[in-house]
CSV table of C-alpha atoms and ligand atoms in Angstrom, one decimal:
chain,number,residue,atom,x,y,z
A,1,UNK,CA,71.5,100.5,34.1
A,2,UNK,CA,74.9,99.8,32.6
A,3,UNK,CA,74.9,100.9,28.5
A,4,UNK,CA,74.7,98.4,26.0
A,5,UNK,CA,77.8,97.7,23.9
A,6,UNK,CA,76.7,98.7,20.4
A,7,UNK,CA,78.4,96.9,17.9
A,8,UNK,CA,78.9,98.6,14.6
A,9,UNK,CA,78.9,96.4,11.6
A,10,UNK,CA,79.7,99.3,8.7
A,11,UNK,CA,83.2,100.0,9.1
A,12,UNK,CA,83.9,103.6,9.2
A,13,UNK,CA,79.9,104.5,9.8
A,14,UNK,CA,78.7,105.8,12.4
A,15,UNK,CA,75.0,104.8,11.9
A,16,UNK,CA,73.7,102.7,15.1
A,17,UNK,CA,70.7,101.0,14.3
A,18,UNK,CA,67.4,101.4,16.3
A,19,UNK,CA,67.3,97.8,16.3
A,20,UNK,CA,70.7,97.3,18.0
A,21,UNK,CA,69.6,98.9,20.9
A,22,UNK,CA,67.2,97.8,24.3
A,23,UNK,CA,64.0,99.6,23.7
A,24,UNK,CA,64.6,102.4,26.4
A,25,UNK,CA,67.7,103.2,25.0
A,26,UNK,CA,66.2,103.3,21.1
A,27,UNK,CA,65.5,106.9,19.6
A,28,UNK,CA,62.1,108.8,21.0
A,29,UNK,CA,61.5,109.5,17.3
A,30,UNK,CA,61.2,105.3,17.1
A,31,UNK,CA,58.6,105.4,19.1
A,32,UNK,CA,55.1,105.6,17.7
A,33,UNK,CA,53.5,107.1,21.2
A,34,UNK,CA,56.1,110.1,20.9
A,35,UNK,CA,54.7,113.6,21.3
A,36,UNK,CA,55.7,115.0,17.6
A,37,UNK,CA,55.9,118.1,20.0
A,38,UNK,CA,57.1,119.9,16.5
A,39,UNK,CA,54.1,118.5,13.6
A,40,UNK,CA,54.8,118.4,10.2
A,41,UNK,CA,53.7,121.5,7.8
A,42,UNK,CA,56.0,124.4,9.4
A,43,UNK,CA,57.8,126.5,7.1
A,44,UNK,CA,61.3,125.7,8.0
A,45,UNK,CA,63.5,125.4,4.7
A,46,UNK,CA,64.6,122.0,3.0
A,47,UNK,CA,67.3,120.8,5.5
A,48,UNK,CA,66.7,123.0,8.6
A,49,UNK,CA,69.4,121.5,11.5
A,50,UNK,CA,67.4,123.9,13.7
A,51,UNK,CA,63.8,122.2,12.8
A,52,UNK,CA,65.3,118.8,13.1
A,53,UNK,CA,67.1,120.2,16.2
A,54,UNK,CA,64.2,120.8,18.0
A,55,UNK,CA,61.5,118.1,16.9
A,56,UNK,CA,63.9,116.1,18.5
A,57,UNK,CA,65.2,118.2,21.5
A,58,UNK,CA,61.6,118.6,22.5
A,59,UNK,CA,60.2,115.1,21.9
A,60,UNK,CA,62.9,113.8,24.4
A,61,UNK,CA,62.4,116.2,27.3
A,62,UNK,CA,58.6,115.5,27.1
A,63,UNK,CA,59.0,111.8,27.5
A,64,UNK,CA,61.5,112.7,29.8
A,65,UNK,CA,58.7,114.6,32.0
A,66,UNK,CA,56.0,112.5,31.3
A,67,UNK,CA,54.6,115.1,29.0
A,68,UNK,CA,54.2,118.0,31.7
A,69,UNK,CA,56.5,120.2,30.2
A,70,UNK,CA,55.9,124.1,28.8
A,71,UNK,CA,58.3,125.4,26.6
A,72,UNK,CA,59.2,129.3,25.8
A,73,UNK,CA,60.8,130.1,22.3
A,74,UNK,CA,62.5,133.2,21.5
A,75,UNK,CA,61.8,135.1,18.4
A,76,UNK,CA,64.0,133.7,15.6
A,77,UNK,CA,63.9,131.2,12.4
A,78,UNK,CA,62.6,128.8,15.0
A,79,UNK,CA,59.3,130.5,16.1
A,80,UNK,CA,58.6,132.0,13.1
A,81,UNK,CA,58.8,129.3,10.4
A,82,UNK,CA,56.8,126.7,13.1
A,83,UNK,CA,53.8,129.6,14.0
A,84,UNK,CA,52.9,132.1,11.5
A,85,UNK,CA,49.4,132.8,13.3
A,86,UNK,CA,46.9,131.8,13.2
A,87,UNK,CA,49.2,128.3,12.4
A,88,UNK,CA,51.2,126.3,14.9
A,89,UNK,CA,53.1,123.2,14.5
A,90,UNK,CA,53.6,123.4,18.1
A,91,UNK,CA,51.4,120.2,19.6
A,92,UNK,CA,52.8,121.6,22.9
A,93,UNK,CA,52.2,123.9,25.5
A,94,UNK,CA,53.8,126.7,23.8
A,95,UNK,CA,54.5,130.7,24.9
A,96,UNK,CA,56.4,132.8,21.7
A,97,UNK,CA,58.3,135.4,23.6
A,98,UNK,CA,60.4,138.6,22.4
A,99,UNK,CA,63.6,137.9,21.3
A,100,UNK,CA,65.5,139.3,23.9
A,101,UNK,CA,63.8,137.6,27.1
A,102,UNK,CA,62.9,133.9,26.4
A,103,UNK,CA,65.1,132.9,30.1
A,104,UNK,CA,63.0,135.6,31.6
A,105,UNK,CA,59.7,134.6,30.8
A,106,UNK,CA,61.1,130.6,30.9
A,107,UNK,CA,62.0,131.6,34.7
A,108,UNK,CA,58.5,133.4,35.0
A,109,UNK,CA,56.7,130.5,33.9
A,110,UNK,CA,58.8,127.8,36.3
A,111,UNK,CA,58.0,130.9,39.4
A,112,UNK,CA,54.2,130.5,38.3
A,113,UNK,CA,54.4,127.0,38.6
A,114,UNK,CA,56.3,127.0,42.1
A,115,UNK,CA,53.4,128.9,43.6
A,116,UNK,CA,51.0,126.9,42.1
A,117,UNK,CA,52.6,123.8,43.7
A,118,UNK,CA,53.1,121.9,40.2
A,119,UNK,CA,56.6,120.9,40.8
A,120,UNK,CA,55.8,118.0,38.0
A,121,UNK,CA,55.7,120.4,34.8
A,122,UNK,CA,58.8,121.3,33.9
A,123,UNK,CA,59.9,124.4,32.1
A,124,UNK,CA,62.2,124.3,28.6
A,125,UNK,CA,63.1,127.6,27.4
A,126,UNK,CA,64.8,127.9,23.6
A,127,UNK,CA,66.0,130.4,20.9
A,128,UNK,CA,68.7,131.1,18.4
A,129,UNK,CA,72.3,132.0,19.0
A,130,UNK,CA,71.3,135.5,18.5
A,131,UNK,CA,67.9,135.2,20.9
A,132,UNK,CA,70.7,133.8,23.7
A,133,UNK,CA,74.2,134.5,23.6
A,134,UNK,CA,73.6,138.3,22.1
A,135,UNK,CA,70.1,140.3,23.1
A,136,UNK,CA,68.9,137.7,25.6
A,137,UNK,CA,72.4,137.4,27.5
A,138,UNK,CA,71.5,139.2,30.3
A,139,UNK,CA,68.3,137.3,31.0
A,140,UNK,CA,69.7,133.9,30.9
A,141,UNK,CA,72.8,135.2,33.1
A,142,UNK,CA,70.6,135.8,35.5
A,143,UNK,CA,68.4,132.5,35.2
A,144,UNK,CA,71.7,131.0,35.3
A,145,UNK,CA,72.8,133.0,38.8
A,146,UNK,CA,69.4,132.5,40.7
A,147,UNK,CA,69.6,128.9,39.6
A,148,UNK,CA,66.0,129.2,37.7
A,149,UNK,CA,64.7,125.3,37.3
A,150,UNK,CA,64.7,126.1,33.3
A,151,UNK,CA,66.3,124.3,30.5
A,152,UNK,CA,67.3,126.8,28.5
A,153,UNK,CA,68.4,125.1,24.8
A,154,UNK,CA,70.2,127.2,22.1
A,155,UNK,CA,70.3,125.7,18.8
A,156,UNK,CA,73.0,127.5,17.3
A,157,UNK,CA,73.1,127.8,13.9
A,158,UNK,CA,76.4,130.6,14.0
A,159,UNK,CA,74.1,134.1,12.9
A,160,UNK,CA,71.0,135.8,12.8
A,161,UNK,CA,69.2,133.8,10.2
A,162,UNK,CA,65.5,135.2,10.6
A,163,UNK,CA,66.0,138.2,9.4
A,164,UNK,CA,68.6,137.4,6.9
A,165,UNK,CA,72.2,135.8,8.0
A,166,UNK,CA,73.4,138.6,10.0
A,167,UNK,CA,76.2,138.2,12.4
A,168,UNK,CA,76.0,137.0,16.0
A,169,UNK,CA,78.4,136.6,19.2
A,170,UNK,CA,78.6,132.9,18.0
A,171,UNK,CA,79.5,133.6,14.3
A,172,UNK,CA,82.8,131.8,13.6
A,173,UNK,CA,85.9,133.9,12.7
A,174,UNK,CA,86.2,134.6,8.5
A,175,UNK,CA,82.6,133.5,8.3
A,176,UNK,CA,80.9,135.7,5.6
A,177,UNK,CA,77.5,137.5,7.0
A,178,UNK,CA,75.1,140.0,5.5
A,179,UNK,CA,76.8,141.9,8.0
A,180,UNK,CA,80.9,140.5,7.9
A,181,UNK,CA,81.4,140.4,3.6
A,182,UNK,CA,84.1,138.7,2.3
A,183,UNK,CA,86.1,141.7,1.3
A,184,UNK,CA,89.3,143.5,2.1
A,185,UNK,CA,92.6,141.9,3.7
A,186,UNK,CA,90.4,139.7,6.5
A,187,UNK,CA,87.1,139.3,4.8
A,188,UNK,CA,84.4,137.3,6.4
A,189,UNK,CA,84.2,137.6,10.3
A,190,UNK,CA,87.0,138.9,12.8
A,191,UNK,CA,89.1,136.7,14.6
A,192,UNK,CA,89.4,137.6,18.3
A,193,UNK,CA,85.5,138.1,18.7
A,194,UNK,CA,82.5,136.6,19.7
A,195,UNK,CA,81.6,134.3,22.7
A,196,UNK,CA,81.5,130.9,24.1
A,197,UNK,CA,78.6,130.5,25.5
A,198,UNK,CA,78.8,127.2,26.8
A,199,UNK,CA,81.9,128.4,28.4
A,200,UNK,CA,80.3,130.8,30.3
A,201,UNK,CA,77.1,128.9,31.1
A,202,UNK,CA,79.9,126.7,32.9
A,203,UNK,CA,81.7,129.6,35.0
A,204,UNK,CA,78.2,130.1,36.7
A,205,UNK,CA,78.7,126.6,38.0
A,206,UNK,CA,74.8,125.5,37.4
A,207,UNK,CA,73.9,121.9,37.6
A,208,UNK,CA,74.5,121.1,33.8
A,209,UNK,CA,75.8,122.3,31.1
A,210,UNK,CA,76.2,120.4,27.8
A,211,UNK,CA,76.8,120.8,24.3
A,212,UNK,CA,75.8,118.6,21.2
A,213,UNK,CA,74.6,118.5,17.4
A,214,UNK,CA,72.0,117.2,14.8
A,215,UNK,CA,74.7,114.9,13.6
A,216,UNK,CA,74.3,112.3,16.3
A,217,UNK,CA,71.0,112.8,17.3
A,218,UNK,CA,70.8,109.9,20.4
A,219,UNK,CA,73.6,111.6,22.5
A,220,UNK,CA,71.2,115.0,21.8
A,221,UNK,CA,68.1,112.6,23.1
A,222,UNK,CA,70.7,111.5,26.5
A,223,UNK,CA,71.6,115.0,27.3
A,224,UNK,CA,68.0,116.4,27.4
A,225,UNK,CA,67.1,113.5,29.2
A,226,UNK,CA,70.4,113.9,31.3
A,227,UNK,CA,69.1,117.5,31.9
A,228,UNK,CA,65.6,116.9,33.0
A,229,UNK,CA,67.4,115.0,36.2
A,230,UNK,CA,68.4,118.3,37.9
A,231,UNK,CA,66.6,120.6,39.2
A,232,UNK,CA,67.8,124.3,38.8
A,233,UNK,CA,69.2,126.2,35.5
A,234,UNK,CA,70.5,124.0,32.6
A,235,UNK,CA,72.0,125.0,29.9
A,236,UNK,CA,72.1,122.7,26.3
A,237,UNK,CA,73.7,124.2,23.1
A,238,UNK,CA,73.2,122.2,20.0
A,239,UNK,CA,75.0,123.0,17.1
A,240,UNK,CA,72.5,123.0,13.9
A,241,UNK,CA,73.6,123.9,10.6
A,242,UNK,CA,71.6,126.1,8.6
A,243,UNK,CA,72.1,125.1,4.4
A,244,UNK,CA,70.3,129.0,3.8
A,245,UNK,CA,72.9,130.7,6.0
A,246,UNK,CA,75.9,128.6,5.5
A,247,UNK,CA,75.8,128.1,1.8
A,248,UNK,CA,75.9,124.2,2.1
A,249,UNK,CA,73.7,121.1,0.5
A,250,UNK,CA,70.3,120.9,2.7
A,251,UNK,CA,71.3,117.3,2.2
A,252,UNK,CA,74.6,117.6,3.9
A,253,UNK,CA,73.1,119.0,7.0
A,254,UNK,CA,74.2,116.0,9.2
A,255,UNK,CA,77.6,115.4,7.3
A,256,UNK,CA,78.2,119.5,8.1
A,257,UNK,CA,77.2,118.6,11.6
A,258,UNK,CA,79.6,115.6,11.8
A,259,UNK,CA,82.6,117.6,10.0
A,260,UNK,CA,82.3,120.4,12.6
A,261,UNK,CA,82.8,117.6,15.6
A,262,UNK,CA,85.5,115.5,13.8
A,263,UNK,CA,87.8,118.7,12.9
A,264,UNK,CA,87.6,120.2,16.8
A,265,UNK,CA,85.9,123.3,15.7
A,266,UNK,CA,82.6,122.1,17.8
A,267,UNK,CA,83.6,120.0,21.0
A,268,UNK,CA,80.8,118.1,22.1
A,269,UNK,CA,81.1,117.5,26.1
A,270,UNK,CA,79.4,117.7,29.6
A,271,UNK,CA,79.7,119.6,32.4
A,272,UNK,CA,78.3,119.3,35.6
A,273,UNK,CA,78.9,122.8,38.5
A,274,UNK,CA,81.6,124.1,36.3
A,275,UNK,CA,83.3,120.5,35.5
A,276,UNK,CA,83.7,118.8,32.5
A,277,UNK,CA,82.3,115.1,33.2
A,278,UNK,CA,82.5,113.7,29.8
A,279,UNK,CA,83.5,114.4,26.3
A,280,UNK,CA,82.9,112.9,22.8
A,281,UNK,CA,86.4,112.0,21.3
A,282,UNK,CA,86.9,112.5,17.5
A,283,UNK,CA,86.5,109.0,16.0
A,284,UNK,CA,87.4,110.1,12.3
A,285,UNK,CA,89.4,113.0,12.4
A,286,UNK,CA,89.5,115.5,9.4
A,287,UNK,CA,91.2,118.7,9.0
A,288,UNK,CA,89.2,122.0,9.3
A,289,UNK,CA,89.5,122.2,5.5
A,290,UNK,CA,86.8,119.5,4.4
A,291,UNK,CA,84.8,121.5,6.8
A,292,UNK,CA,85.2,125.2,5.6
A,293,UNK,CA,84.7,123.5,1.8
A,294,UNK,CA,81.1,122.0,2.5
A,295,UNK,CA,79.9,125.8,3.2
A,296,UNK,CA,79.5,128.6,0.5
A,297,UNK,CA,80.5,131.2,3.7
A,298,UNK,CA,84.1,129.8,3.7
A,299,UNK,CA,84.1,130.1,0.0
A,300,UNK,CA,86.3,133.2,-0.3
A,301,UNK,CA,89.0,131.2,1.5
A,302,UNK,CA,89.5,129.3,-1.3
A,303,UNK,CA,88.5,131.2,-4.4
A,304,UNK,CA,89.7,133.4,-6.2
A,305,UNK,CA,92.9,132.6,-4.2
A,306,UNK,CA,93.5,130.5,-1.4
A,307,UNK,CA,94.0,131.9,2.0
A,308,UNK,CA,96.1,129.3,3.6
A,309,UNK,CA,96.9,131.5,6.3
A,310,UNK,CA,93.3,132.0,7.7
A,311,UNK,CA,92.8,128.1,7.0
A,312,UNK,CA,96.0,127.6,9.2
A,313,UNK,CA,94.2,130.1,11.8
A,314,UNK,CA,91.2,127.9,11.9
A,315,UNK,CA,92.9,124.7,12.2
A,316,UNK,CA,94.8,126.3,15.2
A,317,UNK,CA,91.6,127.1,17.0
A,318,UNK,CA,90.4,123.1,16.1
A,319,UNK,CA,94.1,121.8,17.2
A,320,UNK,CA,93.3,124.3,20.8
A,321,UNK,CA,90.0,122.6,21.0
A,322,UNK,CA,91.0,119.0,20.6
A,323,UNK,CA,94.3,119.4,23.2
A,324,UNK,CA,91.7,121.5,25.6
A,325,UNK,CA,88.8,118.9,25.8
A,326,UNK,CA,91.1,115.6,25.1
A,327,UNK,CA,89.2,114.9,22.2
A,328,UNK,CA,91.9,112.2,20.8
A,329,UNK,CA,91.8,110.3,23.7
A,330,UNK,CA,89.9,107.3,22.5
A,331,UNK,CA,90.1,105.1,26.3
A,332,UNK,CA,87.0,103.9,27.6
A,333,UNK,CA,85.8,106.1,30.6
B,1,TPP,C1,64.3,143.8,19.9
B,1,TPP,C2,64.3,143.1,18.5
B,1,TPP,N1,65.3,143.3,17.7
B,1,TPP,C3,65.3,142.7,16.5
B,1,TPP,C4,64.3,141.8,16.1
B,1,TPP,C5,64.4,141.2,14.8
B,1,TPP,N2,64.8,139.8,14.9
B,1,TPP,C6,63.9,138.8,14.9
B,1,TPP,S1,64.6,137.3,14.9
B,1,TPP,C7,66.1,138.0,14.8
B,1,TPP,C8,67.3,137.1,14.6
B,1,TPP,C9,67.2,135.8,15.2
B,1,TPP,O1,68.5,135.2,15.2
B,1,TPP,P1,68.8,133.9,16.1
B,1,TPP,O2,68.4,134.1,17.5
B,1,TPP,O3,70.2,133.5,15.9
B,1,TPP,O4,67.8,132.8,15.5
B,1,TPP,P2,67.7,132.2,14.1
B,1,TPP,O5,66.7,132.9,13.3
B,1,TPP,O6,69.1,132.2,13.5
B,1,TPP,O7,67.3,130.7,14.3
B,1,TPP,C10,66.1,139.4,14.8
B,1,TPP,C11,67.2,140.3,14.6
B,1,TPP,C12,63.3,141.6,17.1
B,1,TPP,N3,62.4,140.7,16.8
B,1,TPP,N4,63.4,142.2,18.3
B,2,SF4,S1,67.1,130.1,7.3
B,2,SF4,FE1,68.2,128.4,8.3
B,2,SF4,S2,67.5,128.2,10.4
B,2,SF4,FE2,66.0,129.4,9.2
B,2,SF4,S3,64.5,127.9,8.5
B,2,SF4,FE3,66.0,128.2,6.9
B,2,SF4,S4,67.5,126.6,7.2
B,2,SF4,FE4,66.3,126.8,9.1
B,3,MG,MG1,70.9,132.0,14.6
């Protein structure tokens, strides 16, 4: 089916009405029959992007599935603000693993399922940035190399928030962390570290790899939808602000979301066997600055004194992003 032309009315908005759209193409969370895979009454502070994240990760790949779906968290804000036993907000099957090995028990489960001949139920594994790109690396490396018929989500919210905003492999450079404190000559984190996990999801050529954020919240809905059509590893890594970690508004979780696409920091694409197939351009582009200002971690950049060298840094690695992805290019596929 071709896509409907949405028309927006609001100039300058990007808010597409429910209503614009055909039914199948309208938001899960429209629907009255959806799963609520993520129930009210977890613990997840005011704004969470990660709770928002995954109510609405989830709630797609089940309808996606026809609700035969397991999912595997990883320890991390996400598993432990939605089941403080004996309490779940899970309406799901749901297996909490250790930190370190949610792809490995993920690819466990899909095995058990093989041998059990239920090629229907379909397997979503999920964690932090921490639970995938550091500790549990090496497990979802190797889900990615056998080809393991997981969808493995990270919602990335750039540290490890659970235990109290420490650094990660995805923490952005000058961040401030418990762990990266905005003192001396560079203060917040180092420039020249960390990982791109999406990038390297991609050089292990699976099926699909995507990228996306809470701040347009339909394209999140396609590409888990998108991702349930393959078989084989998949890999989805959705940017989620964190207003506890990141200093910002819990009300400005979406607008943090948005800034983070429109500047180039966070490219939002697809890739299919190590090819990007399709990217989100920049519709309202802003510099790096109105980003870094929202957030109380990039608040040394600007007070006492303003670092206009580390800004220029940052808008280097946006400006490397845009050119790299084509995110300017505004022609229709
Ligand atoms: C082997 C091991 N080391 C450390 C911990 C403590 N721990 C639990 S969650 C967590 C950080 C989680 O960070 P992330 O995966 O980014 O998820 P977030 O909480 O940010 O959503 C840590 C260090 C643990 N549970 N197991
Ligand atoms: S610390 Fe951050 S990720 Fe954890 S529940 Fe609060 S807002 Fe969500
Ligand atoms: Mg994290």
């Amino acid at each position: 089916m071709s896509a409907q032309v949405v028309k927006f009315y609001q100039t300058g908005s990007f808010v597409v009405g429910n209503r614009l759209l055909d039914p199948e193409q309208r938001t899960v969370q429209s629907d009255r029959h959806r799963t609520n895979s993520l129930n009210s009454g977890h613990r997840a502070c005011q704004g969470c992007g990660e709770a928002l994240g995954a109510r609405y990760a989830l709630d797609a790949a089940m309808r996606a599935t026809g609700n035969q779906m397991v999912a595997v968290n990883a320890t991390g804000c996400l598993e432990v603000f939605s089941t403080p036993h004996p309490e779940s907000s899970w309406q799901i099957p749901w297996l909490h693993s250790l930190f370190g090995n949610a792809p490995a028990v993920a690819t466990g489960v899909a095995a058990a399922l093989k041998v059990k001949g239920r090629a229907d139920v379909r397997v979503v594994g999920q964690g932090g940035d921490g639970g995938t790109v550091d500790i549990g690396f090496g497990c979802l490396s190797g889900m990615f190399e056998r080809n393991d018929d997981v969808l493995f989500i990270c919602y990335d919210n750039e540290a490890y928030m659970n235990t109290g905003v420490q650094r990660s492999g995805a923490t952005p450079p000058a961040a401030r962390t418990a762990t990266t404190p905005a003192i001396g000559s560079r203060p917040g984190n180092a420039f020249g570290q960390g990982k791109n996990a999406p990038a390297i999801a991609m050089a292990h050529e699976i099926p699909y790899v995507a990228t996306a954020t809470v701040a347009d919240l339909h394209d999140l809905e396609a590409k888990v939808r998108r991702a349930m059509e393959f078989r084989g590893a998949r890999y989805l890594h959705v940017l989620v602000p964190c207003p506890l970690g990141w200093g910002s508004a819990p009300c400005d979780t979406i607008r943090v979301a948005r800034l983070a696409t429109q500047s180039g920091l966070f490219p939002v694409f697809e890739a299919e066997r190590g090819e990007v197939v399709a990217v989100t351009s920049i519709r309202n582009r802003v510099s790096v600055e109105e980003y870094l200002g929202a957030q109380k971690r990039y608040g040394h950049l600007f007070h006492p004194k303003r670092r206009s060298d580390v800004i220029a840094q940052i808008q280097a690695r946006a400006d490397r992003n845009i050119r790299r992805f084509g995110l300017l290019d505004t022609r229709e596929p």
